[in-house]
Short mmCIF file of C-alpha atoms in Angstrom, two decimals:
data_model
loop_
_atom_site.label_atom_id
_atom_site.label_comp_id
_atom_site.label_asym_id
_atom_site.label_seq_id
_atom_site.Cartn_x
_atom_site.Cartn_y
_atom_site.Cartn_z
CA UNK G 1 -16.20 22.03 44.02
CA UNK G 2 -15.02 18.65 43.61
CA UNK G 3 -12.73 16.96 46.16
CA UNK G 4 -9.49 15.76 45.08
CA UNK G 5 -8.82 12.41 44.07
CA UNK G 6 -8.29 10.04 47.40
CA UNK G 7 -5.16 8.70 48.06
CA UNK G 8 -3.11 6.04 45.86
CA UNK G 9 -2.95 2.96 47.75
CA UNK G 10 -2.94 1.27 44.32
CA UNK G 11 -0.41 -1.64 43.86
CA UNK G 12 -0.80 -2.85 40.45
CA UNK G 13 1.41 -1.53 37.55
CA UNK G 14 0.06 -1.41 33.81
CA UNK G 15 3.13 -2.64 31.66
CA UNK G 16 4.10 -2.30 28.02
CA UNK G 17 3.34 -4.69 24.96
CA UNK G 18 6.30 -4.47 23.02
CA UNK G 19 7.46 -7.60 19.85
CA UNK G 20 5.38 -9.82 21.92
CA UNK G 21 6.03 -9.45 25.47
CA UNK G 22 5.35 -7.16 28.53
CA UNK G 23 7.64 -5.31 29.44
CA UNK G 24 8.41 -2.77 32.30
CA UNK G 25 9.81 0.77 30.77
CA UNK G 26 13.65 0.73 30.30
CA UNK G 27 14.18 4.03 32.39
CA UNK G 28 11.41 6.02 33.26
CA UNK G 29 10.24 5.70 36.86
CA UNK G 30 7.19 7.39 35.64
CA UNK G 31 3.83 6.10 37.22
CA UNK G 32 0.48 7.59 36.68
CA UNK G 33 -2.74 6.96 38.84
CA UNK G 34 -5.37 5.23 37.41
CA UNK G 35 -8.63 6.82 39.13
CA UNK G 36 -11.95 5.35 38.92
CA UNK G 37 -14.43 8.30 38.49
CA UNK G 38 -17.48 7.06 40.69
CA UNK G 39 -14.93 6.87 43.53
CA UNK G 40 -12.41 8.84 43.39
CA UNK G 41 -9.87 6.25 44.33
CA UNK G 42 -7.17 4.81 42.37
CA UNK G 43 -7.39 1.19 41.81
CA UNK G 44 -3.83 0.72 39.61
CA UNK G 45 -0.91 2.83 38.34
CA UNK G 46 0.05 2.89 34.61
CA UNK G 47 3.49 3.10 33.67
CA UNK G 48 4.94 6.01 31.50
CA UNK G 49 7.04 5.83 28.47
CA UNK G 50 9.72 7.81 27.58
CA UNK G 51 11.53 8.17 24.50
CA UNK G 52 13.39 5.01 25.13
CA UNK G 53 10.53 2.89 25.16
CA UNK G 54 8.86 5.07 21.97
CA UNK G 55 12.09 3.79 20.12
CA UNK G 56 11.73 0.29 20.76
CA UNK G 57 8.11 -0.11 20.10
CA UNK G 58 8.74 2.00 16.69
CA UNK G 59 11.65 -0.28 16.58
CA UNK G 60 10.05 -3.38 16.73
CA UNK G 61 6.72 -2.39 14.42
CA UNK G 62 9.33 -1.27 11.42
CA UNK G 63 11.21 -4.82 11.62
CA UNK G 64 7.38 -6.98 11.68
CA UNK G 65 6.82 -5.10 8.75
CA UNK G 66 7.92 -6.71 5.84
CA UNK G 67 7.36 -10.26 7.09
CA UNK G 68 3.47 -8.98 8.16
CA UNK G 69 2.84 -7.17 5.10
CA UNK G 70 4.28 -10.22 2.89
CA UNK G 71 1.07 -12.30 4.23
CA UNK G 72 -2.03 -13.28 2.42
CA UNK G 73 -4.90 -11.88 3.17
CA UNK G 74 -6.54 -14.69 3.52
CA UNK G 75 -3.90 -15.26 6.82
CA UNK G 76 -4.35 -11.73 8.45
CA UNK G 77 -8.15 -13.00 8.32
CA UNK G 78 -7.65 -15.82 10.42
CA UNK G 79 -5.77 -14.13 12.26
CA UNK G 80 -7.94 -11.57 13.22
CA UNK G 81 -11.00 -13.78 13.69
CA UNK G 82 -8.56 -15.33 16.27
CA UNK G 83 -8.83 -12.36 17.65
CA UNK G 84 -12.20 -12.05 18.15
CA UNK G 85 -12.80 -15.44 20.11
CA UNK G 86 -10.23 -14.32 22.22
CA UNK G 87 -12.11 -10.96 22.64
CA UNK G 88 -15.75 -12.88 23.23
CA UNK G 89 -14.20 -14.72 25.96
CA UNK G 90 -13.22 -11.53 27.66
CA UNK G 91 -15.98 -9.88 27.01
CA UNK G 92 -17.23 -9.43 30.78
CA UNK G 93 -13.96 -8.26 31.79
CA UNK G 94 -13.90 -5.85 29.39
CA UNK G 95 -17.09 -4.43 30.18
CA UNK G 96 -16.04 -4.49 34.43
CA UNK G 97 -12.73 -2.20 32.88
CA UNK G 98 -14.60 0.33 31.25
CA UNK G 99 -17.19 0.54 34.07
CA UNK G 100 -13.93 0.89 36.58
CA UNK G 101 -11.80 3.06 34.45
CA UNK G 102 -13.99 5.77 32.62
CA UNK G 103 -17.43 5.11 35.16
CA UNK G 104 -19.83 4.39 32.08
CA UNK G 105 -22.48 2.42 33.48
CA UNK G 106 -22.45 -1.60 33.78
CA UNK G 107 -25.41 -1.88 31.20
CA UNK G 108 -24.33 0.57 29.05
CA UNK G 109 -20.40 -0.71 28.80
CA UNK G 110 -22.16 -3.91 28.27
CA UNK G 111 -24.63 -3.41 25.98
CA UNK G 112 -22.65 -0.63 23.80
CA UNK G 113 -19.11 0.23 24.68
CA UNK G 114 -18.07 -3.77 24.38
CA UNK G 115 -20.03 -4.86 21.98
CA UNK G 116 -19.02 -1.77 19.35
CA UNK G 117 -15.75 -3.82 19.58
CA UNK G 118 -17.74 -7.15 18.46
CA UNK G 119 -19.24 -5.23 15.81
CA UNK G 120 -16.68 -3.45 14.05
CA UNK G 121 -14.11 -6.37 14.16
CA UNK G 122 -16.59 -8.17 11.86
CA UNK G 123 -17.85 -5.25 9.78
CA UNK G 124 -13.90 -5.02 9.06
CA UNK G 125 -13.56 -8.52 8.39
CA UNK G 126 -16.34 -8.72 5.94
CA UNK G 127 -15.10 -5.41 4.12
CA UNK G 128 -11.24 -6.69 3.72
CA UNK G 129 -12.76 -9.54 1.36
CA UNK G 130 -13.48 -7.13 -1.25
CA UNK G 131 -12.10 -3.51 -0.35
CA UNK G 132 -8.23 -5.39 0.12
CA UNK G 133 -8.35 -6.86 -3.25
CA UNK G 134 -6.17 -5.82 -6.06
CA UNK G 135 -8.55 -5.14 -9.23
CA UNK G 136 -8.06 -4.31 -13.00
CA UNK G 137 -7.56 -0.76 -13.82
CA UNK G 138 -8.09 0.48 -17.70
CA UNK G 139 -6.90 -1.62 -20.94
CA UNK G 140 -3.84 -3.38 -19.31
CA UNK G 141 -3.19 -2.07 -15.97
CA UNK G 142 -3.66 -3.24 -12.30
CA UNK G 143 -4.33 -1.66 -9.21
CA UNK G 144 -2.53 -2.87 -6.46
CA UNK G 145 -3.50 -2.43 -2.47
CA UNK G 146 -0.60 -2.33 -0.59
CA UNK G 147 -0.69 -1.23 3.57
CA UNK G 148 1.36 1.66 4.16
CA UNK G 149 4.02 1.06 6.52
CA UNK G 150 4.48 1.54 10.55
CA UNK G 151 1.53 3.46 11.96
CA UNK G 152 0.60 5.24 14.92
CA UNK G 153 -2.73 4.86 16.89
CA UNK G 154 -4.12 7.15 19.42
CA UNK G 155 -7.09 6.80 21.17
CA UNK G 156 -9.19 8.23 23.72
CA UNK G 157 -10.63 7.80 26.56
CA UNK G 158 -14.49 8.63 25.77
CA UNK G 159 -15.18 5.16 23.61
CA UNK G 160 -12.25 3.35 24.59
CA UNK G 161 -12.33 0.10 22.92
CA UNK G 162 -14.49 1.47 20.53
CA UNK G 163 -12.05 3.57 19.31
CA UNK G 164 -8.87 0.78 19.26
CA UNK G 165 -10.55 -1.94 17.68
CA UNK G 166 -11.49 0.78 14.38
CA UNK G 167 -7.68 1.91 14.18
CA UNK G 168 -6.17 -1.43 15.01
CA UNK G 169 -8.27 -4.08 12.99
CA UNK G 170 -7.99 -2.02 10.21
CA UNK G 171 -4.48 -1.86 10.30
CA UNK G 172 -4.06 -5.22 10.94
CA UNK G 173 -5.62 -6.57 8.32
CA UNK G 174 -4.58 -4.06 5.35
CA UNK G 175 -0.93 -5.14 6.49
CA UNK G 176 0.10 -2.63 8.50
CA UNK G 177 2.92 -2.78 11.86
CA UNK G 178 1.61 -0.48 14.84
CA UNK G 179 2.43 1.28 17.83
CA UNK G 180 -1.43 1.85 20.40
CA UNK G 181 -0.40 4.54 22.30
CA UNK G 182 -4.51 4.62 23.92
CA UNK G 183 -5.24 6.86 26.42
CA UNK G 184 -3.73 6.87 30.22
CA UNK G 185 -7.10 7.27 31.28
CA UNK G 186 -8.66 4.16 30.24
CA UNK G 187 -5.56 1.62 30.36
CA UNK G 188 -7.77 -0.90 31.90
CA UNK G 189 -9.17 -1.84 28.52
CA UNK G 190 -6.60 -1.54 26.18
CA UNK G 191 -4.73 -4.12 28.51
CA UNK G 192 -7.16 -6.70 28.09
CA UNK G 193 -7.52 -5.74 24.40
CA UNK G 194 -3.55 -6.55 24.18
CA UNK G 195 -4.30 -9.94 25.81
CA UNK G 196 -6.60 -10.54 22.67
CA UNK G 197 -4.25 -9.57 19.97
CA UNK G 198 -1.58 -11.80 22.04
CA UNK G 199 -3.75 -15.00 22.39
CA UNK G 200 -4.62 -14.56 18.74
CA UNK G 201 -0.80 -15.60 17.47
CA UNK G 202 -0.22 -12.47 15.67
CA UNK G 203 3.12 -12.17 15.30
CA UNK G 204 5.90 -10.35 17.54
CA UNK G 205 6.04 -6.62 16.94
CA UNK G 206 3.13 -6.44 14.48
CA UNK G 207 0.74 -5.00 17.15
CA UNK G 208 3.23 -3.00 20.08
CA UNK G 209 1.46 -1.06 22.68
CA UNK G 210 2.71 1.45 24.87
CA UNK G 211 0.74 4.16 27.66
CA UNK G 212 2.55 7.52 27.86
CA UNK G 213 0.88 11.31 27.94
CA UNK G 214 1.27 13.82 25.00
CA UNK G 215 3.04 15.85 26.50
CA UNK G 216 5.51 13.43 27.61
CA UNK G 217 5.76 11.50 24.44
CA UNK G 218 3.29 12.73 21.99
CA UNK G 219 5.43 14.96 19.64
CA UNK G 220 8.67 12.51 19.84
CA UNK G 221 5.92 9.64 18.44
CA UNK G 222 4.55 10.94 15.70
CA UNK G 223 7.70 12.57 14.37
CA UNK G 224 9.66 9.47 14.56
CA UNK G 225 11.45 8.90 11.28
CA UNK G 226 10.20 5.45 11.42
CA UNK G 227 6.38 5.97 11.31
CA UNK G 228 4.62 6.27 7.94
CA UNK G 229 1.06 6.78 9.64
CA UNK G 230 -0.62 8.27 12.38
CA UNK G 231 -4.22 7.62 13.27
CA UNK G 232 -6.04 9.78 16.11
CA UNK G 233 -9.00 10.24 17.97
CA UNK G 234 -9.29 13.20 19.93
CA UNK G 235 -9.74 16.78 20.58
CA UNK G 236 -9.34 19.45 17.72
CA UNK G 237 -6.87 20.98 19.74
CA UNK G 238 -4.93 18.07 20.17
CA UNK G 239 -4.95 17.03 16.30
CA UNK G 240 -3.60 20.35 15.02
CA UNK G 241 -0.93 19.91 17.27
CA UNK G 242 -0.23 16.49 16.18
CA UNK G 243 -0.91 17.05 12.54
CA UNK G 244 1.84 19.96 12.73
CA UNK G 245 4.53 17.18 14.43
CA UNK G 246 3.63 14.36 11.91
CA UNK G 247 4.16 17.26 8.85
CA UNK G 248 7.63 17.64 9.05
CA UNK G 249 7.73 14.19 7.46
CA UNK G 250 4.88 14.07 5.11
CA UNK G 251 3.17 10.81 7.21
CA UNK G 252 -0.30 10.38 6.40
CA UNK G 253 -2.52 11.61 9.00
CA UNK G 254 -6.38 10.41 9.87
CA UNK G 255 -7.99 12.22 12.30
CA UNK G 256 -11.49 12.25 13.94
CA UNK G 257 -12.21 15.19 16.49
CA UNK G 258 -14.72 17.43 17.78
CA UNK G 259 -17.90 18.06 16.94
CA UNK G 260 -21.00 19.93 18.29
CA UNK G 261 -23.94 18.67 16.16
CA UNK G 262 -27.29 19.70 15.37
CA UNK G 263 -30.33 18.21 15.90
CA UNK G 264 -33.06 20.09 13.68
CA UNK G 265 -36.66 19.40 15.33
CA UNK G 266 -39.09 20.16 12.18
CA UNK G 267 -42.61 20.96 13.29
CA UNK G 268 -44.31 18.06 11.68
CA UNK G 269 -41.77 15.94 13.24
CA UNK G 270 -43.29 12.76 16.05
CA UNK G 271 -42.02 15.67 19.01
CA UNK G 272 -42.82 13.40 21.80
CA UNK G 273 -40.58 10.63 20.47
CA UNK G 274 -37.96 12.57 18.76
CA UNK G 275 -37.18 14.93 21.43
CA UNK G 276 -37.13 12.56 24.13
CA UNK G 277 -34.39 10.67 21.65
CA UNK G 278 -32.85 13.22 20.88
CA UNK G 279 -31.87 14.04 24.90
CA UNK G 280 -31.11 10.65 25.34
CA UNK G 281 -28.53 10.96 22.16
CA UNK G 282 -27.36 14.07 24.06
CA UNK G 283 -26.32 12.65 27.77
CA UNK G 284 -25.86 8.66 26.82
CA UNK G 285 -22.11 7.95 28.21
CA UNK G 286 -22.39 10.92 30.48
CA UNK G 287 -22.94 13.54 27.10
CA UNK G 288 -18.79 12.49 26.42
CA UNK G 289 -19.48 11.07 22.82
CA UNK G 290 -17.96 13.80 19.99
CA UNK G 291 -21.25 13.16 18.04
CA UNK G 292 -23.80 13.62 20.40
CA UNK G 293 -26.66 15.83 19.18
CA UNK G 294 -25.96 18.89 21.78
CA UNK G 295 -27.27 21.79 19.59
CA UNK G 296 -30.83 21.13 19.48
CA UNK G 297 -32.91 23.23 16.79
CA UNK G 298 -36.59 23.93 16.94
CA UNK G 299 -39.13 25.37 14.27
CA UNK G 300 -40.31 28.34 16.06
CA UNK G 301 -43.73 27.32 15.82
CA UNK G 302 -42.99 24.37 18.23
CA UNK G 303 -40.15 25.89 20.71
CA UNK G 304 -42.23 26.42 23.51
CA UNK G 305 -43.85 22.32 23.26
CA UNK G 306 -40.83 21.06 22.35
CA UNK G 307 -38.71 22.95 25.47
CA UNK G 308 -41.05 21.75 27.76
CA UNK G 309 -40.69 17.77 26.62
CA UNK G 310 -37.27 18.57 26.71
CA UNK G 311 -36.92 19.83 30.24
CA UNK G 312 -39.77 16.50 31.32
CA UNK G 313 -36.93 14.16 29.81
CA UNK G 314 -34.06 16.05 31.37
CA UNK G 315 -35.57 15.78 34.74
CA UNK G 316 -36.32 12.25 34.26
CA UNK G 317 -32.55 11.08 33.81
CA UNK G 318 -31.23 9.89 36.88
CA UNK G 319 -27.77 9.64 38.10
CA UNK G 320 -26.35 6.02 39.62
CA UNK G 321 -23.78 3.87 40.60
CA UNK G 322 -22.06 2.90 37.49
CA UNK G 323 -21.22 -0.48 39.25
CA UNK G 324 -25.44 -0.77 39.06
CA UNK G 325 -27.47 -2.17 35.86
CA UNK G 326 -29.55 0.45 34.59
CA UNK G 327 -30.11 2.82 32.17
CA UNK G 328 -28.46 6.45 34.63
CA UNK G 329 -25.66 7.91 33.89
CA UNK G 330 -22.29 7.57 35.49
CA UNK G 331 -19.67 10.67 36.34
CA UNK G 332 -17.71 12.03 33.62
CA UNK G 333 -14.26 10.81 33.50
CA UNK G 334 -12.20 12.99 35.50
CA UNK G 335 -11.83 15.70 37.97
CA UNK G 336 -10.36 18.19 35.20
CA UNK G 337 -12.90 17.17 33.26
CA UNK G 338 -15.77 18.04 35.86
CA UNK G 339 -14.11 21.45 36.13
CA UNK G 340 -14.11 22.19 32.71
CA UNK G 341 -17.88 21.00 31.86
CA UNK G 342 -18.86 23.06 35.83
CA UNK G 343 -16.94 26.25 33.70
CA UNK G 344 -18.85 26.14 30.31
CA UNK G 345 -22.19 25.53 32.38
CA UNK G 346 -21.27 28.87 34.42
CA UNK G 347 -20.46 30.51 30.95
CA UNK G 348 -24.06 29.42 29.78
CA UNK G 349 -25.86 31.00 32.49
CA UNK G 350 -23.74 34.50 32.29
CA UNK G 351 -24.68 34.62 28.55
CA UNK G 352 -27.87 34.78 29.82
CA UNK G 353 -29.53 31.69 28.12
CA UNK G 354 -32.30 30.29 30.53
CA UNK G 355 -31.46 27.18 32.29
CA UNK G 356 -34.31 24.95 32.46
CA UNK G 357 -32.60 22.29 34.60
CA UNK G 358 -29.38 21.23 36.24
CA UNK G 359 -26.91 23.90 36.92
CA UNK G 360 -23.32 24.12 38.17
CA UNK G 361 -21.89 22.09 41.25
CA UNK G 362 -22.82 18.47 42.35
CA UNK G 363 -25.98 16.96 42.43
CA UNK G 364 -27.63 16.44 45.46
CA UNK G 365 -26.72 12.92 47.19
CA UNK G 366 -23.64 12.55 44.91
CA UNK G 367 -20.87 14.43 46.46
CA UNK G 368 -18.86 11.34 45.79
CA UNK G 369 -17.67 10.97 42.06
CA UNK G 370 -17.14 13.43 39.53
CA UNK G 371 -21.02 13.53 38.79
CA UNK G 372 -22.65 16.68 36.70
CA UNK G 373 -26.41 17.55 36.97
CA UNK G 374 -27.78 16.93 33.69
CA UNK G 375 -28.05 20.25 31.91
CA UNK G 376 -30.43 22.23 29.67
CA UNK G 377 -30.30 25.99 28.25
CA UNK G 378 -33.14 27.67 26.94
CA UNK G 379 -33.00 30.46 24.60
CA UNK G 380 -29.87 29.70 23.37
CA UNK G 381 -28.48 32.10 20.04
CA UNK G 382 -26.16 30.77 17.85
CA UNK G 383 -22.90 33.00 18.78
CA UNK G 384 -23.23 31.79 22.23
CA UNK G 385 -19.70 29.88 23.62
CA UNK G 386 -22.35 27.64 24.85
CA UNK G 387 -23.50 26.90 21.22
CA UNK G 388 -20.49 26.91 19.80
CA UNK G 389 -17.71 25.31 22.49
CA UNK G 390 -17.84 21.31 22.44
CA UNK G 391 -18.57 20.98 26.53
CA UNK G 392 -18.01 17.28 26.03
CA UNK G 393 -20.26 16.70 29.57
CA UNK G 394 -24.01 16.20 30.00
CA UNK G 395 -25.60 19.30 28.76
CA UNK G 396 -28.10 20.57 25.44
CA UNK G 397 -28.77 24.13 24.12
CA UNK G 398 -31.71 25.05 22.60
CA UNK G 399 -32.15 27.20 19.06
CA UNK G 400 -34.91 28.44 17.93
CA UNK G 401 -35.22 28.64 14.11
CA UNK G 402 -37.74 30.32 11.48
CA UNK G 403 -38.03 28.09 8.40
CA UNK G 404 -35.91 25.08 6.93
CA UNK G 405 -33.25 27.73 5.27
CA UNK G 406 -32.26 29.24 9.03
CA UNK G 407 -31.94 26.13 10.22
CA UNK G 408 -29.40 24.43 7.61
CA UNK G 409 -27.26 27.93 8.15
CA UNK G 410 -27.45 27.56 11.97
CA UNK G 411 -26.39 23.97 11.73
CA UNK G 412 -23.70 24.40 9.14
CA UNK G 413 -22.20 27.75 11.55
CA UNK G 414 -19.72 25.87 13.25
CA UNK G 415 -16.14 25.13 13.14
CA UNK G 416 -17.27 21.43 13.52
CA UNK G 417 -18.85 19.11 11.29
CA UNK G 418 -18.69 15.92 12.49
CA UNK G 419 -22.95 14.95 12.84
CA UNK G 420 -25.99 16.31 12.12
CA UNK G 421 -29.58 14.95 12.97
CA UNK G 422 -32.73 15.68 11.21
CA UNK G 423 -36.71 14.99 12.91
CA UNK G 424 -39.30 15.50 10.09
CA UNK G 425 -41.89 13.09 8.67
CA UNK G 426 -41.41 14.69 5.49
CA UNK G 427 -38.50 13.04 3.47
CA UNK G 428 -38.33 14.77 0.54
CA UNK G 429 -37.17 17.41 3.17
CA UNK G 430 -35.06 14.71 5.18
CA UNK G 431 -33.14 14.29 2.13
CA UNK G 432 -33.00 17.43 0.97
CA UNK G 433 -31.56 19.05 4.50
CA UNK G 434 -29.15 16.26 4.99
CA UNK G 435 -27.57 17.07 1.82
CA UNK G 436 -27.16 20.60 2.58
CA UNK G 437 -25.83 19.83 5.62
CA UNK G 438 -21.65 20.10 6.05
CA UNK G 439 -21.35 16.84 8.29
CA UNK G 440 -20.09 13.66 7.89
CA UNK G 441 -22.69 11.90 9.18
CA UNK G 442 -26.45 12.56 9.13
CA UNK G 443 -29.12 10.46 11.12
CA UNK G 444 -33.02 11.49 9.48
CA UNK G 445 -35.38 10.62 12.94
CA UNK G 446 -32.63 9.22 14.90
CA UNK G 447 -31.75 6.41 12.72
CA UNK G 448 -28.37 4.21 14.32
CA UNK G 449 -25.03 4.32 12.37
CA UNK G 450 -24.36 1.03 11.19
CA UNK G 451 -21.07 -0.83 11.34
CA UNK G 452 -20.74 -0.93 7.43
CA UNK G 453 -20.90 3.00 6.85
CA UNK G 454 -18.11 5.47 7.23
CA UNK G 455 -17.57 7.93 10.03
CA UNK G 456 -15.17 11.18 10.09
CA UNK G 457 -15.83 15.03 10.01
CA UNK G 458 -15.51 17.78 7.47
CA UNK G 459 -13.95 21.23 8.45
CA UNK G 460 -12.58 20.97 12.46
CA UNK G 461 -13.84 17.44 12.69
CA UNK G 462 -10.77 15.79 11.29
CA UNK G 463 -9.57 14.33 7.94
CA UNK G 464 -10.38 10.50 6.32
CA UNK G 465 -12.90 8.22 7.54
CA UNK G 466 -13.25 5.06 9.61
CA UNK G 467 -14.86 2.03 9.62
CA UNK G 468 -15.22 -1.14 7.72
CA UNK G 469 -14.23 -0.71 3.74
CA UNK G 470 -13.27 3.17 4.55
CA UNK G 471 -10.96 2.58 7.84
CA UNK G 472 -9.61 -0.16 5.63
CA UNK G 473 -8.85 1.98 2.80
CA UNK G 474 -7.01 4.56 5.23
CA UNK G 475 -4.10 2.03 6.24
CA UNK G 476 -3.78 1.40 2.37
CA UNK G 477 -1.24 2.97 -0.24
CA UNK G 478 -2.36 2.18 -3.59
CA UNK G 479 0.28 1.17 -6.81
CA UNK G 480 -1.17 1.23 -10.39
CA UNK G 481 0.85 -0.97 -12.43
CA UNK G 482 0.15 0.00 -16.37
CA UNK G 483 1.40 -2.95 -19.03
CA UNK G 484 0.37 -5.28 -16.27
CA UNK G 485 -2.03 -7.24 -18.47
#
């Protein structure tokens, strides 16, 4: 069993940012301790909003919309460039906050988590110079691109800054105003982000931020009559509830939800290299990434070889203190999430999958903190729960396939469609398979996604796309003016 969080001795209360000012809740006295998942101790409290705070934040955004939406694109670009300067000044502080609030190891927080804020901001700035421009259409028409309006942006804890940047920055550039509700589990990095917005001089009311739980304010926020769009990243379950709430007033919905990505390893792949990369990609961020390659599909003729390579790789994964530099794994986010991952590992054992590494309970020497053993299951079939459900922890399953057609069938046999991975030295086969996979992103031989590429999913992995020009389009309305020329 995982021990409960330690007694709350934190004194800092994290506030809201509304209409250009830091402010306390109007009437709510609720606070939530912010827990360091490596120490299980609280280091701050986050104030929780109620409906009155939602009204204040949304009203602020609504009043600022007309003025901000009429600014020039060049003015908004200058504002976002100023934000980037402020962000880079706080780069180390943001990395430290991510390590403390979600347990990402220091090297990963600095090199990957925080760096995404720089990379995505730069990519949006480049894309905005073309994607947001009006353009002629037909013989005498003009296609005008306008901001959609007041946006509610709801972001998760697993990539806290990445997801904030990929919603706030395109919304700002498109001319929208907004209310951000970051995850209440990772509010420290969001506070620093809001400081960057303030320092950049972005006008009061354009960007607002409140903290709160989905249970307390989620429905009221996403159904608010002054809100034109909701952009949500999180679980498919929560996404369905939010979509129903937003549908009452026909708001635009953009959703990036769950995933259970297949990693297809063909016999002709560079097995040692691709298996190692596949294991590392699955385990990165302690398995808490929606597009992690958590199902490794292996051509039957090399299954035993790949299984042994995967087991050796998983056994070499180190756990460690997130405050230390290095490529070790930290804990998962919370006590509740630790129990969820443990339960699904036990389900895999009960289903009859072969436990090749890891398993239930705390790793030896890591009794404090929400650490999970890096776990590998072999002899899995795609009907098992561990092959269908998003575990969101350091758990990889191995599934054999007999030929290309079956690999495609198994990969697509999922309620999700966020990402997939194909490993082969036959590029014609790689291209052929990639086109058959019902997912938003395919990585051939573990190639990285670039900041200019779209990110989003098919099926229950969501609607719409984020990143660069594709993310900018989500925050736009298009108007056709006939007889313009």
